[in-house]
């Protein structure tokens, strides 16, 4: 059995060519090919070579020349044999070979002529900042990994692995696994007030792909798109990649300022909103603003993209119903994700699109990656149908509610006089606004040095930031660790803003 420490590529057959018409003996051709692979790094230290039998078979030669080539490599110290487990590239190459390996030229970008990249992708290549490091306290987007029902999940994974048959092995339906689409539609109708049938649900790999599909389906290069300011940077990225012109529209305690949007770009193609829990400030969009937004969309022929990423977690009242549920003109594209309610590594989310847009959206989705991974969808469908999802949600709402309370209390005790806390009624993060004159980025950089992964609020602004603050995720921070982490954060704040702060 291959040990888990094997380098990737172990026992694979390298692309050797042998030619019987050459005068060079076969063993020599095989030896040269393998030696070259070791020297140029395509075969790495510790990597297992294929067995002599399988290599001989692949090359269409007898085992003798392969054995001879291996013996030569062994004698020269390029490979070593381990009894019963095969032949491996040595860890320490003979010194003269190592020098040759270092000097072997790879592809040389500098002398390869013009290398034009797309203009729309340039803004995506930016420094993300140290606050996405971790793992550790306050990282935005983390969930309670210590509380995930691993055993129940593993049983379902095992069930589907055992039953792996043609329906899961071949390409799946491009809209997603039917049982999962049914389960999602039922959940959204009941819990989120979304008006939908399963045939409007498209399963995607998280909200990020949902945004990508929406942007590619709705937006042309140069189209104006309203973005909440401050807002969700990854959504901005998806629209930028599609060539959109982003129009920052301010948010206040009622959510997106629709009048300001109309003033700035009345004929925008689309508006991106997080109405249940504005990211990052946390306001809930008021009924009046929702009506105003839908009214503008109807009159101007614009689309509204609703990202309902964490609305399940609301602590002081019932979850607020979706904006999509109020839409009478089929203008809202609804996006949801399992990243918050289950875990982000799962990479599963969904779009709910108006029926007339289904053919376009599903075709765009097919062009991106054909269909979602089938097995994970089958597992999730059972997890939902068997009531495990609802149970997990209830437990997590309770747990995140506790973490939220412990965090706000610790912030009040340690920093009560200096910080204003926003958005604590829902979700898995909150914002602590800094007093005027303080700058969030140097603070967050220093917090990261202390292992505290606090995101600066200014990271979420497209234009000039109006507020400086700290975005604190608490979903993935164990309750008992929160007070000490806040204490540490208070010490960072007490030591000033650093350079020029
Ligand atoms: C506003 C918003 N939408 C969506 C997501 C989740 O994205 P994804 O589903 O791609 O993991 C996040 C995660 O932090 C978020 O903050």
Coordinates of C-alpha atoms and ligand atoms in Angstrom, one line a residue:
X1 CA 0.0 0.0 0.0
X2 CA 1.2 3.5 -0.7
X3 CA 1.9 5.4 2.5
X4 CA 0.1 8.8 2.9
X5 CA 3.4 10.6 2.8
X6 CA 4.1 9.5 -0.9
X7 CA 4.7 12.5 -3.1
X8 CA 2.0 13.1 -5.8
X9 CA 2.7 11.2 -9.0
X10 CA 3.9 8.1 -7.3
X11 CA 4.0 4.9 -9.5
X12 CA 2.7 6.9 -12.5
X13 CA 4.4 6.1 -15.8
X14 CA 6.4 9.0 -17.1
X15 CA 6.2 9.9 -20.9
X16 CA 9.2 7.9 -22.1
X17 CA 9.7 7.2 -25.8
X18 CA 11.6 4.2 -27.0
X19 CA 12.4 3.6 -30.6
X20 CA 13.7 0.2 -31.8
X21 CA 15.1 1.7 -35.0
X22 CA 17.7 3.7 -33.1
X23 CA 21.1 2.2 -32.6
X24 CA 21.0 3.2 -28.9
X25 CA 20.0 0.1 -26.9
X26 CA 16.6 0.0 -25.4
X27 CA 17.9 -0.1 -21.8
X28 CA 19.9 3.0 -22.5
X29 CA 16.9 4.9 -24.0
X30 CA 14.9 4.0 -20.8
X31 CA 17.8 4.9 -18.5
X32 CA 18.3 8.3 -20.3
X33 CA 14.6 9.1 -20.2
X34 CA 14.3 8.4 -16.4
X35 CA 17.6 10.2 -15.6
X36 CA 16.5 13.3 -17.5
X37 CA 13.1 13.2 -15.6
X38 CA 15.0 13.1 -12.3
X39 CA 17.3 15.9 -13.3
X40 CA 14.7 18.3 -14.6
X41 CA 12.4 17.7 -11.6
X42 CA 9.5 16.0 -13.4
X43 CA 10.3 13.0 -11.2
X44 CA 10.8 14.2 -7.6
X45 CA 12.8 13.0 -4.6
X46 CA 10.9 10.3 -2.8
X47 CA 8.6 9.6 -5.8
X48 CA 8.1 5.9 -6.5
X49 CA 8.9 4.7 -10.0
X50 CA 6.3 2.4 -11.7
X51 CA 7.1 -1.3 -11.4
X52 CA 9.4 -2.8 -14.0
X53 CA 6.5 -5.0 -15.2
X54 CA 4.1 -2.1 -15.7
X55 CA 6.7 0.1 -17.3
X56 CA 7.7 -2.7 -19.7
X57 CA 4.0 -3.2 -20.6
X58 CA 3.5 0.5 -21.3
X59 CA 6.6 0.8 -23.4
X60 CA 5.8 -2.5 -25.3
X61 CA 9.2 -4.0 -24.5
X62 CA 10.4 -7.0 -22.4
X63 CA 11.3 -6.6 -18.8
X64 CA 15.0 -7.1 -19.4
X65 CA 15.9 -3.6 -20.7
X66 CA 13.8 -2.0 -18.0
X67 CA 15.5 -4.0 -15.3
X68 CA 18.9 -3.1 -16.8
X69 CA 18.0 0.6 -16.8
X70 CA 16.8 0.5 -13.2
X71 CA 20.0 -1.3 -12.2
X72 CA 22.1 1.4 -13.8
X73 CA 20.1 4.2 -12.1
X74 CA 20.6 2.4 -8.8
X75 CA 24.3 2.0 -9.3
X76 CA 24.6 5.7 -10.1
X77 CA 22.6 6.7 -7.0
X78 CA 19.6 8.3 -8.7
X79 CA 17.2 5.8 -7.3
X80 CA 17.0 3.4 -4.4
X81 CA 15.2 0.2 -4.0
X82 CA 13.2 -0.6 -0.9
X83 CA 12.5 -4.3 -0.4
X84 CA 9.0 -5.2 -1.1
X85 CA 7.9 -1.7 -1.9
X86 CA 9.5 -0.7 -5.2
X87 CA 12.1 1.8 -6.5
X88 CA 12.2 5.4 -5.4
X89 CA 13.9 8.6 -6.6
X90 CA 16.6 9.3 -3.9
X91 CA 16.2 12.2 -1.6
X92 CA 19.8 13.5 -1.9
X93 CA 20.9 13.5 -5.6
X94 CA 24.6 12.9 -6.4
X95 CA 26.2 16.3 -6.1
X96 CA 27.1 16.8 -9.7
X97 CA 23.6 15.8 -10.8
X98 CA 22.0 18.2 -8.3
X99 CA 24.0 21.1 -9.8
X100 CA 22.8 20.1 -13.2
X101 CA 19.2 19.9 -12.0
X102 CA 19.5 23.4 -10.5
X103 CA 20.8 24.8 -13.8
X104 CA 18.2 23.1 -16.0
X105 CA 16.2 25.9 -17.6
X106 CA 12.4 25.8 -17.1
X107 CA 10.1 28.0 -19.3
X108 CA 11.5 31.5 -19.5
X109 CA 8.7 34.1 -19.3
X110 CA 11.2 37.0 -19.8
X111 CA 12.2 36.0 -23.3
X112 CA 8.9 34.6 -24.5
X113 CA 7.5 37.6 -26.4
X114 CA 4.3 39.5 -25.7
X115 CA 2.2 38.0 -22.9
X116 CA -1.1 39.8 -23.0
X117 CA -3.7 39.0 -20.3
X118 CA -7.3 40.1 -20.1
X119 CA -8.0 43.6 -18.8
X120 CA -11.0 42.4 -16.8
X121 CA -9.0 39.9 -14.8
X122 CA -6.3 42.5 -13.7
X123 CA -8.2 44.0 -10.8
X124 CA -8.7 40.5 -9.3
X125 CA -5.0 40.1 -8.7
X126 CA -4.7 42.1 -5.6
X127 CA -3.1 41.6 -2.2
X128 CA -5.7 40.0 0.0
X129 CA -4.1 41.0 3.3
X130 CA -2.9 39.0 6.3
X131 CA -6.4 38.8 7.9
X132 CA -7.3 35.9 5.7
X133 CA -4.6 33.8 7.4
X134 CA -5.6 31.6 10.3
X135 CA -7.1 29.4 11.4
X136 CA -7.9 31.1 14.6
X137 CA -10.2 33.5 16.3
X138 CA -12.5 35.9 14.4
X139 CA -11.8 34.8 10.8
X140 CA -14.8 35.8 8.8
X141 CA -16.5 32.9 7.0
X142 CA -15.5 30.2 9.5
X143 CA -18.1 27.9 11.0
X144 CA -18.2 25.7 14.1
X145 CA -16.0 22.9 12.8
X146 CA -15.9 21.4 16.3
X147 CA -19.7 20.9 16.2
X148 CA -20.3 19.5 12.8
X149 CA -22.2 16.1 12.9
X150 CA -19.3 14.2 11.4
X151 CA -20.6 10.8 12.2
X152 CA -24.0 11.3 10.7
X153 CA -22.4 12.8 7.6
X154 CA -19.8 10.0 7.3
X155 CA -22.6 7.4 7.4
X156 CA -24.3 9.1 4.5
X157 CA -21.0 9.4 2.6
X158 CA -20.4 5.6 3.2
X159 CA -23.9 4.8 2.1
X160 CA -23.4 6.6 -1.2
X161 CA -19.9 5.3 -1.7
X162 CA -21.3 1.7 -1.4
X163 CA -24.1 2.4 -3.8
X164 CA -21.9 4.3 -6.3
X165 CA -23.5 3.3 -9.5
X166 CA -24.0 4.6 -13.0
X167 CA -26.3 7.5 -11.9
X168 CA -23.5 9.0 -9.7
X169 CA -20.5 7.9 -11.8
X170 CA -21.4 9.5 -15.1
X171 CA -22.0 13.3 -15.7
X172 CA -24.9 14.4 -13.7
X173 CA -27.8 16.7 -14.7
X174 CA -26.4 20.2 -15.4
X175 CA -29.0 21.8 -13.1
X176 CA -28.0 19.5 -10.2
X177 CA -29.1 16.2 -8.6
X178 CA -32.9 16.1 -8.7
X179 CA -33.4 15.0 -5.1
X180 CA -31.2 17.9 -3.9
X181 CA -33.1 20.4 -6.0
X182 CA -36.4 19.1 -4.5
X183 CA -35.0 19.4 -1.0
X184 CA -33.6 22.9 -1.5
X185 CA -36.9 24.1 -3.1
X186 CA -38.9 22.7 -0.2
X187 CA -36.6 24.3 2.4
X188 CA -36.6 27.7 0.7
X189 CA -40.4 27.8 0.3
X190 CA -40.9 26.9 4.0
X191 CA -38.0 28.6 5.8
X192 CA -37.1 31.5 3.5
X193 CA -40.4 32.5 1.9
X194 CA -38.9 32.0 -1.5
X195 CA -41.6 31.3 -4.3
X196 CA -40.1 28.5 -6.3
X197 CA -40.3 25.0 -7.7
X198 CA -37.4 22.6 -7.9
X199 CA -37.1 23.2 -11.7
X200 CA -36.0 26.8 -11.0
X201 CA -33.2 25.6 -8.7
X202 CA -29.7 25.3 -10.1
X203 CA -27.1 23.7 -7.9
X204 CA -23.7 25.4 -8.0
X205 CA -20.4 25.3 -6.1
X206 CA -21.2 27.9 -3.5
X207 CA -22.5 31.5 -3.9
X208 CA -19.3 32.4 -5.7
X209 CA -20.2 30.2 -8.7
X210 CA -23.8 31.4 -8.5
X211 CA -22.5 35.0 -8.8
X212 CA -20.3 34.0 -11.7
X213 CA -23.2 32.3 -13.5
X214 CA -25.5 35.3 -12.8
X215 CA -22.9 37.8 -14.0
X216 CA -22.1 35.9 -17.2
X217 CA -25.8 35.5 -17.9
X218 CA -27.0 39.1 -17.2
X219 CA -24.1 41.5 -17.7
X220 CA -22.2 42.8 -20.8
X221 CA -18.8 44.4 -20.7
X222 CA -19.4 47.9 -19.5
X223 CA -22.8 47.3 -17.9
X224 CA -23.4 49.2 -14.7
X225 CA -24.1 47.1 -11.6
X226 CA -25.0 48.6 -8.3
X227 CA -22.9 47.2 -5.4
X228 CA -23.6 47.8 -1.8
X229 CA -21.0 50.2 -0.3
X230 CA -19.4 48.8 1.9
X231 CA -20.1 45.3 0.5
X232 CA -19.0 41.8 -0.3
X233 CA -15.7 41.9 -2.2
X234 CA -16.0 38.4 -3.7
X235 CA -19.3 39.5 -5.3
X236 CA -17.5 42.6 -6.7
X237 CA -14.9 40.2 -8.2
X238 CA -17.5 38.1 -10.0
X239 CA -19.0 41.2 -11.7
X240 CA -15.6 42.7 -12.5
X241 CA -14.5 39.4 -14.1
X242 CA -17.6 39.7 -16.3
X243 CA -16.5 43.2 -17.4
X244 CA -19.2 45.1 -15.4
X245 CA -18.7 48.7 -14.3
X246 CA -19.3 48.7 -10.5
X247 CA -21.4 51.5 -9.1
X248 CA -21.0 51.8 -5.3
X249 CA -24.3 52.6 -3.6
X250 CA -24.2 53.5 0.1
X251 CA -26.0 51.4 2.7
X252 CA -27.5 52.7 5.9
X253 CA -29.6 51.1 8.7
X254 CA -32.4 50.4 6.2
X255 CA -30.1 48.7 3.8
X256 CA -29.3 49.8 0.2
X257 CA -30.0 53.5 -0.4
X258 CA -32.1 52.9 -3.5
X259 CA -32.6 56.7 -4.2
X260 CA -28.8 57.1 -4.2
X261 CA -28.5 54.2 -6.7
X262 CA -31.1 55.8 -9.0
X263 CA -29.2 59.1 -8.8
X264 CA -25.9 57.4 -9.7
X265 CA -26.9 54.9 -12.3
X266 CA -30.6 54.9 -13.1
X267 CA -30.2 52.5 -16.0
X268 CA -27.9 50.0 -14.3
X269 CA -28.3 46.4 -15.6
X270 CA -28.4 44.9 -12.1
X271 CA -28.2 45.5 -8.4
X272 CA -26.4 43.2 -5.9
X273 CA -27.9 43.1 -2.4
X274 CA -27.8 41.2 0.9
X275 CA -31.2 42.2 2.2
X276 CA -31.6 39.8 5.1
X277 CA -28.2 40.7 6.7
X278 CA -26.2 43.3 4.9
X279 CA -22.6 42.2 4.4
X280 CA -20.6 43.5 6.3
X281 CA -22.6 46.1 8.3
X282 CA -25.5 43.8 9.2
X283 CA -28.6 45.9 8.6
X284 CA -31.8 44.3 7.5
X285 CA -33.3 46.0 4.4
X286 CA -36.6 47.7 5.3
X287 CA -39.9 46.8 3.7
X288 CA -40.0 50.3 2.1
X289 CA -36.6 49.9 0.5
X290 CA -37.4 46.5 -0.7
X291 CA -40.5 47.8 -2.5
X292 CA -38.5 50.8 -3.8
X293 CA -35.8 48.5 -5.2
X294 CA -38.3 46.1 -6.9
X295 CA -40.2 49.1 -8.3
X296 CA -37.0 50.5 -9.8
X297 CA -36.1 47.1 -11.2
X298 CA -39.5 46.7 -12.9
X299 CA -39.5 50.3 -14.3
X300 CA -36.0 50.2 -15.6
X301 CA -35.8 46.5 -16.7
X302 CA -33.0 45.8 -14.2
X303 CA -32.2 42.5 -12.4
X304 CA -31.9 42.2 -8.6
X305 CA -29.4 39.7 -7.3
X306 CA -30.2 38.7 -3.8
X307 CA -27.4 37.0 -1.8
X308 CA -29.1 35.3 1.2
X309 CA -25.9 33.9 2.6
X310 CA -26.6 33.6 6.4
X311 CA -30.2 34.6 7.0
X312 CA -30.9 31.3 8.9
X313 CA -29.0 32.7 11.9
X314 CA -31.1 35.5 13.5
X315 CA -31.2 35.8 17.2
X316 CA -33.7 38.3 18.4
X317 CA -36.6 37.6 16.1
X318 CA -37.7 35.1 13.5
X319 CA -35.6 35.0 10.2
X320 CA -36.7 37.7 7.8
X321 CA -38.4 36.5 4.6
X322 CA -36.5 36.8 1.3
X323 CA -36.8 39.7 -1.0
X324 CA -37.5 37.2 -3.8
X325 CA -40.8 36.3 -2.1
X326 CA -42.0 39.9 -2.6
X327 CA -41.1 40.0 -6.2
X328 CA -44.2 40.0 -8.6
X329 CA -42.2 40.7 -11.8
X330 CA -39.7 37.8 -11.8
X331 CA -36.8 40.2 -11.6
X332 CA -35.0 38.7 -8.6
X333 CA -32.3 36.1 -8.9
X334 CA -31.9 34.4 -5.5
X335 CA -28.6 33.0 -4.3
X336 CA -28.1 30.7 -1.3
X337 CA -25.2 28.7 0.0
X338 CA -24.4 25.8 2.4
X339 CA -21.1 27.5 3.4
X340 CA -22.6 29.0 6.5
X341 CA -25.2 26.4 7.5
X342 CA -22.9 23.4 6.9
X343 CA -19.3 24.2 5.9
X344 CA -17.6 26.3 3.2
X345 CA -15.3 23.4 2.0
X346 CA -18.4 21.6 0.8
X347 CA -18.7 24.1 -2.0
X348 CA -22.4 23.7 -2.6
X349 CA -24.9 26.5 -3.1
X350 CA -27.8 27.3 -5.4
X351 CA -29.5 29.8 -7.6
X352 CA -33.2 30.2 -7.9
X353 CA -34.0 31.9 -11.2
X354 CA -37.2 33.0 -12.8
X355 CA -38.6 30.2 -15.1
X356 CA -37.9 32.1 -18.3
X357 CA -34.2 32.5 -17.4
X358 CA -33.6 28.8 -16.6
X359 CA -32.4 27.8 -20.1
X360 CA -29.8 30.6 -20.3
X361 CA -28.6 30.2 -16.7
X362 CA -28.3 26.4 -17.0
X363 CA -26.5 26.7 -20.3
X364 CA -24.0 29.2 -18.8
X365 CA -23.5 26.8 -15.9
X366 CA -22.9 23.9 -18.3
X367 CA -20.2 26.0 -20.1
X368 CA -18.4 26.6 -16.8
X369 CA -18.1 23.1 -15.4
X370 CA -20.8 20.9 -17.0
X371 CA -22.5 19.8 -13.7
X372 CA -21.9 19.8 -10.0
X373 CA -20.1 16.9 -8.4
X374 CA -22.7 14.2 -8.1
X375 CA -21.8 12.3 -4.9
X376 CA -21.7 15.3 -2.6
X377 CA -25.1 16.3 -3.8
X378 CA -26.6 12.8 -3.1
X379 CA -25.2 12.9 0.5
X380 CA -26.6 16.4 1.1
X381 CA -30.0 15.5 -0.3
X382 CA -30.3 12.7 2.2
X383 CA -29.0 14.9 5.0
X384 CA -31.8 17.3 4.3
X385 CA -34.5 14.7 3.6
X386 CA -33.8 12.8 6.8
X387 CA -34.2 15.9 9.0
X388 CA -30.5 16.1 9.9
X389 CA -30.1 19.5 8.3
X390 CA -33.0 21.0 10.2
X391 CA -31.6 19.6 13.5
X392 CA -28.1 20.9 12.7
X393 CA -29.5 24.4 11.9
X394 CA -31.4 24.6 15.2
X395 CA -28.2 23.6 17.1
X396 CA -26.0 26.0 15.2
X397 CA -28.5 28.9 15.7
X398 CA -28.4 28.3 19.4
X399 CA -24.6 27.9 19.5
X400 CA -23.9 31.0 17.3
X401 CA -26.4 32.9 19.4
X402 CA -24.3 32.1 22.5
X403 CA -21.0 33.0 20.8
X404 CA -22.6 36.3 19.6
X405 CA -23.6 37.1 23.2
X406 CA -20.3 36.2 24.7
X407 CA -18.5 38.3 22.1
X408 CA -20.6 41.4 22.5
X409 CA -20.4 41.1 26.2
X410 CA -16.6 40.8 26.1
X411 CA -16.3 43.7 23.7
X412 CA -18.5 45.8 26.0
X413 CA -16.4 44.9 29.0
X414 CA -13.0 45.4 27.4
X415 CA -13.7 48.1 24.9
X416 CA -17.2 49.4 25.7
X417 CA -16.4 53.1 25.6
X418 CA -14.5 53.0 22.3
X419 CA -16.2 50.8 19.9
X420 CA -19.7 50.8 18.4
X421 CA -21.0 47.3 17.6
X422 CA -23.2 46.9 14.5
X423 CA -25.0 43.9 13.0
X424 CA -25.1 41.7 16.0
X425 CA -28.7 40.6 15.6
X426 CA -27.9 38.0 12.9
X427 CA -25.3 36.0 11.1
X428 CA -21.9 34.8 12.2
X429 CA -19.9 38.1 12.2
X430 CA -20.3 41.6 13.5
X431 CA -18.7 45.0 13.0
X432 CA -17.0 47.0 15.7
X433 CA -16.7 50.6 14.4
X434 CA -13.6 52.5 15.4
X435 CA -13.7 56.0 16.8
X436 CA -12.8 58.7 14.3
X437 CA -9.1 59.2 13.7
X438 CA -8.3 55.5 14.1
X439 CA -7.3 53.4 11.1
X440 CA -8.4 49.7 10.8
X441 CA -5.7 48.3 8.4
X442 CA -2.6 48.7 10.6
X443 CA -4.7 47.4 13.6
X444 CA -5.7 44.3 11.6
X445 CA -2.2 43.7 10.5
X446 CA -0.9 43.8 14.0
X447 CA -3.9 41.7 15.2
X448 CA -2.9 39.1 12.6
X449 CA 0.6 39.0 14.0
X450 CA -1.0 38.0 17.3
X451 CA -3.1 35.2 15.6
X452 CA -6.3 37.2 15.5
X453 CA -7.9 37.2 12.0
X454 CA -9.9 40.4 12.1
X455 CA -10.8 41.9 8.7
X456 CA -10.6 45.7 8.3
X457 CA -14.0 47.2 7.4
X458 CA -12.3 49.4 4.8
X459 CA -11.4 46.2 2.8
X460 CA -15.1 46.1 1.9
X461 CA -15.2 49.6 0.3
X462 CA -15.0 50.2 -3.4
X463 CA -14.6 54.0 -3.1
X464 CA -13.4 56.2 -0.2
X465 CA -14.3 54.5 3.1
X466 CA -16.8 56.3 5.3
X467 CA -16.2 54.1 8.4
X468 CA -13.1 52.4 9.9
X469 CA -13.8 49.3 11.8
X470 CA -13.2 45.7 12.6
X471 CA -15.2 42.8 11.0
X472 CA -15.2 40.0 13.6
X473 CA -16.3 36.5 12.6
X474 CA -17.4 34.4 15.6
X475 CA -18.9 31.3 13.9
X476 CA -15.6 29.4 14.0
X477 CA -14.3 30.7 17.4
X478 CA -15.1 28.3 20.3
X479 CA -17.2 30.1 22.9
X480 CA -14.7 29.6 25.7
X481 CA -11.9 31.1 23.7
X482 CA -13.7 34.4 22.9
X483 CA -13.0 36.4 26.1
X484 CA -9.3 35.8 26.0
X485 CA -9.2 36.6 22.3
X486 CA -11.0 39.9 22.9
X487 CA -8.6 40.7 25.7
X488 CA -5.7 40.2 23.3
X489 CA -7.5 42.4 20.7
X490 CA -8.0 45.1 23.3
X491 CA -4.2 45.1 23.9
X492 CA -3.6 45.5 20.2
X493 CA -6.0 48.4 20.1
X494 CA -4.4 50.0 23.2
X495 CA -1.0 50.0 21.6
X496 CA -2.1 52.5 18.9
X497 CA -2.5 52.2 15.1
X498 CA 1.2 51.7 14.4
X499 CA 2.9 53.7 11.7
X500 CA 1.2 57.0 11.2
X501 CA -1.8 55.9 13.2
Ligands
LIG1 C1 -22.0 38.0 1.6 C2 -21.5 36.6 1.5 N1 -22.1 35.8 0.5 C3 -21.7 34.5 0.4 C4 -20.7 34.0 1.2 C5 -20.4 32.5 1.0 O1 -19.7 32.3 -0.2 P1 -19.6 30.8 -0.8 O2 -21.0 30.2 -0.9 O3 -19.0 31.0 -2.2 O4 -18.7 30.1 0.1 C6 -20.1 34.8 2.2 C7 -19.0 34.1 3.0 O5 -18.5 34.7 3.9 C8 -20.5 36.1 2.3 O6 -20.0 36.9 3.3

